Short mmCIF file of C-alpha atoms and ligand atoms in Angstrom, two decimals:
data_model
loop_
_atom_site.label_atom_id
_atom_site.label_comp_id
_atom_site.label_asym_id
_atom_site.label_seq_id
_atom_site.Cartn_x
_atom_site.Cartn_y
_atom_site.Cartn_z
CA MET A 151 107.59 100.65 65.51
CA ILE A 152 110.63 101.84 67.48
CA LYS A 153 113.74 99.66 67.50
CA THR A 154 113.99 98.31 71.06
CA LEU A 155 117.30 97.38 72.70
CA ILE A 156 116.50 94.51 75.10
CA SER A 157 119.04 93.57 77.79
CA ASN A 158 118.87 90.89 80.47
CA ILE A 159 120.51 92.03 83.67
CA ASP A 160 121.03 90.12 86.90
CA GLU A 161 120.02 92.37 89.79
CA LEU A 162 122.47 90.61 92.10
CA ASN A 163 125.42 91.06 89.73
CA ILE A 164 124.77 94.24 87.80
CA ASP A 165 126.42 94.73 84.42
CA LYS A 166 127.09 98.48 84.56
CA GLU A 167 128.36 98.63 80.96
CA GLU A 168 125.10 97.19 79.65
CA ILE A 169 123.06 99.59 81.82
CA LYS A 170 125.15 102.45 80.41
CA LYS A 171 123.68 101.80 76.94
CA HIS A 172 120.20 102.35 78.36
CA ALA A 173 121.24 105.31 80.52
CA ASP A 174 122.62 106.93 77.37
CA LEU A 175 119.26 106.42 75.65
CA LEU A 176 117.56 108.21 78.57
CA ALA A 177 120.11 111.02 78.47
CA LYS A 178 119.32 111.44 74.75
CA GLY A 179 115.60 111.89 75.43
CA LYS A 180 114.49 108.32 74.65
CA THR A 181 112.32 105.92 76.67
CA VAL A 182 113.62 102.89 78.60
CA ILE A 183 111.73 100.32 80.68
CA PHE A 184 113.47 99.01 83.79
CA PRO A 185 112.50 97.01 86.89
CA THR A 186 111.80 98.70 90.21
CA GLU A 187 110.87 97.11 93.54
CA THR A 188 107.18 97.90 92.88
CA VAL A 189 106.42 97.22 89.18
CA TYR A 190 108.36 97.76 85.92
CA GLY A 191 108.66 101.47 85.10
CA LEU A 192 108.63 103.19 81.69
CA GLY A 193 111.19 105.96 82.10
CA ALA A 194 112.26 109.16 80.36
CA ASN A 195 114.05 112.36 81.39
CA ALA A 196 111.48 114.08 83.66
CA LEU A 197 112.82 117.54 82.79
CA ASP A 198 112.58 117.10 79.00
CA GLU A 199 109.05 117.74 77.68
CA GLU A 200 109.67 115.94 74.41
CA ALA A 201 111.02 112.86 76.21
CA VAL A 202 108.06 112.83 78.59
CA LYS A 203 105.67 113.08 75.66
CA LYS A 204 107.05 109.75 74.44
CA ILE A 205 105.97 108.10 77.71
CA TYR A 206 102.37 109.20 77.21
CA GLU A 207 102.49 108.01 73.59
CA ALA A 208 103.97 104.58 74.44
CA LYS A 209 101.35 103.99 77.14
CA GLY A 210 98.39 105.73 75.53
CA ARG A 211 98.10 107.54 78.87
CA PRO A 212 95.72 110.52 79.28
CA SER A 213 97.79 113.70 79.41
CA ASP A 214 96.21 114.99 82.64
CA ASN A 215 97.57 111.99 84.55
CA PRO A 216 100.84 113.17 86.12
CA LEU A 217 104.02 111.12 86.37
CA ILE A 218 106.15 110.18 89.35
CA VAL A 219 109.69 111.56 89.21
CA HIS A 220 112.35 109.07 90.34
CA ILE A 221 115.56 110.37 91.90
CA TYR A 222 118.88 108.79 92.88
CA ASN A 223 119.62 110.69 96.07
CA GLU A 224 117.64 112.77 98.53
CA ASN A 225 119.36 116.07 97.75
CA GLU A 226 117.91 116.15 94.24
CA ILE A 227 114.54 116.93 95.78
CA ASN A 228 115.66 120.49 96.45
CA SER A 229 116.02 121.27 92.76
CA LEU A 230 112.57 119.86 91.92
CA ALA A 231 110.30 120.87 94.82
CA THR A 232 109.78 123.44 97.58
CA ASP A 233 108.24 123.47 101.07
CA ILE A 234 109.65 120.12 102.19
CA SER A 235 108.17 119.70 105.67
CA GLU A 236 109.76 118.09 108.72
CA GLN A 237 107.16 115.34 108.42
CA ALA A 238 108.28 114.64 104.86
CA LYS A 239 111.91 114.47 106.00
CA LYS A 240 110.95 111.89 108.62
CA LEU A 241 109.22 109.76 105.99
CA MET A 242 112.22 110.05 103.66
CA ASP A 243 114.61 108.98 106.42
CA GLU A 244 112.52 105.92 107.15
CA PHE A 245 111.18 104.79 103.77
CA TRP A 246 113.62 106.03 101.11
CA PRO A 247 114.89 104.37 99.10
CA GLY A 248 111.63 102.44 98.79
CA PRO A 249 108.01 102.33 97.59
CA LEU A 250 106.79 105.67 98.96
CA THR A 251 105.94 108.60 96.65
CA MET A 252 105.50 112.06 98.14
CA ILE A 253 103.78 115.04 96.53
CA PHE A 254 105.25 118.52 96.97
CA LYS A 255 104.88 121.99 95.45
CA LYS A 256 106.88 121.88 92.24
CA LYS A 257 109.62 124.20 91.04
CA ASP A 258 109.44 125.67 87.52
CA ILE A 259 112.14 123.32 86.25
CA VAL A 260 109.56 120.48 86.28
CA PRO A 261 107.60 120.77 83.03
CA GLN A 262 103.79 120.90 83.04
CA ARG A 263 103.77 117.79 80.91
CA THR A 264 105.42 115.84 83.73
CA SER A 265 103.07 117.21 86.39
CA GLY A 266 99.95 116.76 84.23
CA GLY A 267 99.36 120.52 84.40
CA LEU A 268 99.38 120.58 88.24
CA ASP A 269 101.56 122.88 90.34
CA THR A 270 102.74 119.91 92.38
CA VAL A 271 105.17 117.08 91.65
CA ALA A 272 105.27 113.46 92.84
CA ILE A 273 108.75 112.25 93.83
CA ARG A 274 110.13 108.84 94.81
CA MET A 275 113.55 107.34 95.39
CA PRO A 276 113.41 103.67 94.35
CA SER A 277 115.49 100.96 96.04
CA HIS A 278 115.85 98.44 93.23
CA PRO A 279 119.56 98.19 92.32
CA ILE A 280 118.92 98.30 88.55
CA ALA A 281 116.58 101.30 88.87
CA ARG A 282 119.13 103.09 91.04
CA GLU A 283 121.99 102.40 88.66
CA ILE A 284 120.20 103.57 85.53
CA ILE A 285 118.99 106.77 87.23
CA ARG A 286 122.51 107.44 88.55
CA GLN A 287 124.15 106.89 85.17
CA SER A 288 121.58 108.93 83.23
CA GLY A 289 122.35 111.92 85.46
CA VAL A 290 118.77 113.24 85.33
CA PRO A 291 115.56 112.67 87.32
CA ILE A 292 113.48 110.00 85.59
CA ALA A 293 109.70 110.16 85.15
CA ALA A 294 108.52 106.55 85.18
CA PRO A 295 104.92 105.36 85.32
CA SER A 296 104.13 101.65 85.24
CA ALA A 297 105.25 100.02 81.99
CA ASN A 298 101.81 98.89 80.79
CA ILE A 299 99.48 100.16 78.10
CA SER A 300 97.15 102.51 79.97
CA GLY A 301 94.28 100.63 81.64
CA ARG A 302 96.02 97.22 81.65
CA PRO A 303 97.46 95.51 84.74
CA SER A 304 100.96 96.78 85.63
CA PRO A 305 103.74 94.34 84.67
CA THR A 306 105.85 92.74 87.38
CA LYS A 307 107.68 90.22 85.16
CA GLY A 308 110.19 91.00 82.39
CA GLU A 309 108.61 88.59 79.91
CA HIS A 310 105.25 90.36 80.18
CA VAL A 311 106.89 93.73 79.60
CA CYS A 312 108.59 92.50 76.43
CA GLU A 313 105.36 90.99 75.10
CA GLU A 314 103.43 94.24 75.58
CA MET A 315 106.05 96.96 74.97
CA ASN A 316 108.64 95.67 72.48
CA GLY A 317 108.61 98.18 69.60
CA ARG A 318 106.99 100.96 71.67
CA VAL A 319 110.12 102.09 73.60
CA SER A 320 113.85 102.45 72.86
CA GLY A 321 115.12 100.14 75.59
CA ILE A 322 113.92 97.38 77.92
CA ILE A 323 115.97 96.05 80.81
CA VAL A 324 114.69 92.64 81.88
CA GLY A 325 115.77 92.13 85.47
CA GLY A 326 113.67 89.51 87.23
CA ASP A 327 110.38 89.78 89.08
CA CYS A 328 109.44 92.86 91.11
CA ASP A 329 109.40 92.32 94.90
CA PHE A 330 106.25 94.19 95.94
CA GLY A 331 104.20 93.82 92.76
CA LEU A 332 101.95 96.80 93.60
CA GLU A 333 102.72 100.43 92.81
CA SER A 334 104.10 102.79 95.45
CA THR A 335 102.03 104.40 98.18
CA VAL A 336 101.30 108.00 97.09
CA ILE A 337 100.96 110.60 99.85
CA ASP A 338 100.22 114.29 99.38
CA MET A 339 102.52 116.31 101.67
CA THR A 340 101.24 119.73 100.57
CA SER A 341 98.32 119.88 103.00
CA GLU A 342 98.62 120.37 106.75
CA LYS A 343 97.44 116.84 107.35
CA PRO A 344 99.08 114.60 104.74
CA MET A 345 96.66 112.52 102.69
CA ILE A 346 97.20 109.11 101.11
CA LEU A 347 96.04 109.32 97.48
CA ARG A 348 96.96 105.77 96.52
CA PRO A 349 97.45 102.91 99.00
CA GLY A 350 100.55 100.75 98.54
CA SER A 351 102.80 98.40 100.42
CA ILE A 352 103.90 101.11 102.85
CA THR A 353 100.77 101.29 104.96
CA LYS A 354 98.82 104.09 106.65
CA GLU A 355 99.67 102.45 109.97
CA GLN A 356 103.44 102.49 109.27
CA ILE A 357 103.28 106.16 108.25
CA GLU A 358 101.22 107.18 111.29
CA VAL A 359 103.78 105.70 113.70
CA LEU A 360 106.20 108.35 112.45
CA ILE A 361 104.10 111.47 111.77
CA GLY A 362 100.76 110.98 113.51
CA GLU A 363 97.35 110.81 111.89
CA VAL A 364 97.13 110.99 108.10
CA LEU A 365 94.01 111.04 105.95
CA ILE A 366 92.98 108.73 103.13
CA ASP A 367 91.39 110.20 100.01
CA PRO A 368 87.76 109.04 100.59
CA SER A 369 87.21 108.41 96.89
CA ILE A 370 89.75 105.59 96.74
CA GLU A 371 87.87 103.53 99.30
CA GLY A 372 84.58 103.84 97.49
CA LYS A 373 83.30 106.34 100.11
CA ALA A 374 83.06 109.24 97.67
CA ASP A 375 82.78 109.77 93.94
CA ILE A 376 85.88 108.24 92.32
CA LYS A 377 85.79 111.06 89.73
CA LYS A 378 86.80 113.39 92.57
CA ALA A 379 89.97 111.40 93.37
CA LYS A 380 92.87 113.75 94.11
CA ALA A 381 95.41 111.63 92.22
CA PRO A 382 94.20 112.02 88.64
CA GLY A 383 95.29 108.46 87.82
CA MET A 384 92.89 106.96 90.37
CA LYS A 385 89.78 108.00 88.47
CA TYR A 386 90.55 106.02 85.32
CA THR A 387 89.57 102.42 84.64
CA HIS A 388 92.67 100.53 85.52
CA TYR A 389 94.32 97.14 85.98
CA SER A 390 91.76 95.56 83.67
CA PRO A 391 92.45 92.18 82.11
CA ASN A 392 90.40 91.14 79.05
CA GLY A 393 88.25 88.90 81.24
CA ASP A 394 85.42 90.34 83.32
CA VAL A 395 86.44 90.45 87.02
CA TYR A 396 84.05 89.93 89.97
CA ILE A 397 84.97 90.05 93.66
CA VAL A 398 82.99 87.63 95.82
CA SER A 399 82.92 88.66 99.47
CA GLY A 400 81.56 87.12 102.67
CA ASP A 401 81.95 84.05 104.87
CA GLU A 402 84.62 81.81 103.32
CA GLU A 403 82.51 78.70 102.83
CA ASN A 404 79.73 80.72 101.23
CA VAL A 405 82.23 82.42 98.94
CA ILE A 406 83.58 79.07 97.72
CA ASN A 407 80.08 77.68 97.11
CA LYS A 408 78.93 80.84 95.36
CA ILE A 409 81.94 80.99 93.03
CA ASN A 410 81.59 77.31 92.11
CA SER A 411 77.90 77.66 91.35
CA LEU A 412 78.53 80.79 89.24
CA ILE A 413 81.23 78.91 87.33
CA GLU A 414 78.81 76.07 86.60
CA LYS A 415 76.34 78.53 85.11
CA GLN A 416 78.96 80.37 83.07
CA GLU A 417 80.45 77.15 81.73
CA ALA A 418 77.01 76.03 80.63
CA ASN A 419 77.10 79.16 78.43
CA ASN A 420 80.52 78.15 77.09
CA LEU A 421 82.38 80.86 78.99
CA LYS A 422 85.84 80.04 80.37
CA CYS A 423 86.15 80.85 84.07
CA GLY A 424 89.11 81.53 86.34
CA VAL A 425 89.49 81.98 90.09
CA ILE A 426 92.14 83.89 92.05
CA CYS A 427 92.29 82.98 95.71
CA LYS A 428 94.36 82.32 98.81
CA ASN A 429 96.67 79.32 98.34
CA LYS A 430 94.89 77.30 101.00
CA ASN A 431 91.71 77.32 98.89
CA ILE A 432 93.23 76.35 95.52
CA ASP A 433 91.79 72.82 95.52
CA LYS A 434 88.28 73.96 96.44
CA TYR A 435 87.46 75.69 93.16
CA LYS A 436 86.44 74.58 89.69
CA GLY A 437 87.82 76.28 86.57
CA GLN A 438 91.34 77.65 86.08
CA VAL A 439 92.62 78.50 89.56
CA ILE A 440 95.60 80.69 90.42
CA GLY A 441 96.71 80.84 94.06
CA LEU A 442 97.91 84.32 94.99
CA GLY A 443 99.82 83.32 98.12
CA ASN A 444 99.68 82.49 101.79
CA ASN A 445 99.67 86.02 103.17
CA LEU A 446 98.81 89.56 102.07
CA GLU A 447 102.39 90.38 101.00
CA GLU A 448 102.42 87.41 98.64
CA VAL A 449 98.93 88.22 97.36
CA GLY A 450 100.08 91.79 96.59
CA SER A 451 103.13 90.65 94.70
CA ASN A 452 101.20 88.10 92.57
CA LEU A 453 97.96 89.96 91.88
CA PHE A 454 98.75 91.78 88.60
CA ASN A 455 100.67 88.82 87.31
CA SER A 456 97.69 86.53 87.89
CA LEU A 457 95.41 88.84 85.87
CA ILE A 458 97.88 88.83 82.97
CA GLU A 459 98.11 85.01 83.18
CA MET A 460 94.31 84.76 83.03
CA ASP A 461 94.39 86.72 79.77
CA LYS A 462 96.95 84.31 78.36
CA LYS A 463 94.55 81.46 79.11
CA ASN A 464 91.74 83.40 77.35
CA ILE A 465 89.59 83.42 80.46
CA ASP A 466 86.24 85.22 79.98
CA VAL A 467 85.19 85.62 83.61
CA ILE A 468 87.52 85.90 86.64
CA TYR A 469 86.21 85.48 90.19
CA SER A 470 88.35 86.74 93.04
CA GLU A 471 88.08 86.14 96.75
CA ALA A 472 88.01 89.38 98.77
CA PHE A 473 90.95 90.19 101.05
CA SER A 474 91.12 91.96 104.39
CA ASN A 475 91.05 95.74 103.96
CA THR A 476 93.86 96.49 106.44
CA GLY A 477 97.60 97.06 106.05
CA VAL A 478 98.77 95.98 102.58
CA GLY A 479 95.25 94.59 102.09
CA ARG A 480 94.06 98.15 101.52
CA ALA A 481 96.28 98.42 98.42
CA ILE A 482 95.26 94.95 97.23
CA MET A 483 91.53 95.68 97.55
CA ASN A 484 91.97 99.09 95.87
CA ARG A 485 93.62 97.50 92.79
CA LEU A 486 91.21 94.57 92.77
CA MET A 487 88.14 96.81 93.02
CA LYS A 488 89.40 98.86 90.09
CA SER A 489 90.12 95.82 87.95
CA ALA A 490 86.62 94.56 88.76
CA GLY A 491 85.05 97.94 87.91
CA TYR A 492 83.75 97.84 91.54
CA LYS A 493 81.60 94.72 90.89
CA VAL A 494 81.28 92.94 94.23
CA ILE A 495 79.00 89.98 94.93
CA GLU A 496 78.17 89.81 98.64
CA VAL A 497 77.20 86.37 99.99
P1 LIG B 300 101.91 105.54 87.94
O1 LIG B 300 102.91 106.53 87.42
O2 LIG B 300 101.26 104.74 86.87
O3 LIG B 300 102.45 104.73 89.06
O4 LIG B 300 100.80 106.45 88.59
C1 LIG B 300 101.16 107.58 89.39
C2 LIG B 300 100.00 107.95 90.27
O5 LIG B 300 100.35 109.09 91.06
C3 LIG B 300 98.76 108.32 89.48
O6 LIG B 300 97.60 107.88 90.16
C4 LIG B 300 98.87 109.84 89.45
O7 LIG B 300 97.63 110.44 89.22
C5 LIG B 300 99.42 110.14 90.83
N1 LIG B 300 100.14 111.43 90.85
C6 LIG B 300 101.32 111.71 90.26
N2 LIG B 300 101.65 113.01 90.45
C7 LIG B 300 100.65 113.57 91.18
C8 LIG B 300 100.39 114.89 91.68
N3 LIG B 300 101.24 115.89 91.48
N4 LIG B 300 99.24 115.08 92.38
C9 LIG B 300 98.38 114.06 92.58
N5 LIG B 300 98.58 112.80 92.13
C10 LIG B 300 99.69 112.54 91.43
MG1 LIG B 301 100.17 102.87 86.37
#
């Protein structure tokens, strides 16, 4: 067990002195969890191999799964990466600070442990005021994957982070709920035509308006072997609650009837069932129902949280409605498919 310093910080009225205690931990090579606009991140000095090793240990993360390096201002990119294209600059101007991660050729200063042995590095400039302040005060780029045990849903609420990670890291800053609730969009800028390796809340469509056509790694949409995914993290089982997740897809009325009849059967076998769905359908289901929201943005921000809540209720089987596979929906369906182990019931 590591002794964990836990601080509550109001993102609208930041206590810089309190953040300094955590920034000092980072500067000393320790690990600190802090909120970002996507999910909570588990940070350490990205340039310090020993510090980065602690991230992998705290998460139980496979060592070939590279980390995203978080920076405070755009200029820092020049010390970490080379071959920054005009297209990348356009994306930075538009989306940084914010939930877009870009992959570049790395400079030697970035240790292999941070890049998972690759010769590229993933970089993002977050917009959350607490994330920005702790990176600024630490004075170093911060490697920060999601603050969950590897394989579990990523935490978007401070209380969930404390429950899972207290004793595994040196500091935790609790700072409210994360806005987007899904991890950043990851785009590889090293190829002539950039390729999205992980969908997120910044969509393919938004990116294409600025830089023209981009590709999507076929393996993340189930069109090719997931083991060939270009972002090493995409090939692992991920976002899995303890309950078994199924996606039920098709005409809405059929979906509702199918889920209710499946629940009847499961309950006859003494299994506890849960449903995650659009808010408008909450009253139509049996079992423990969690409404994810009224639109795709809300669904994205509540998805991981709902899976963690289902675990707290000891739900054995979770049925989810399917969501439209466009815009932010692409990121939602990607995470949902992974948490379901690609089990889809078509009706
Ligand atoms: P997380 O840190 O948990 O948000 O996950 C970061 C994601 O970005 C994982 O899917 C990684 O495999 C991916 N990633 C990070 N760095 C690289 C890189 N250099 N090349 C390809 N994918 C990367
Ligand atoms: Mg993660």
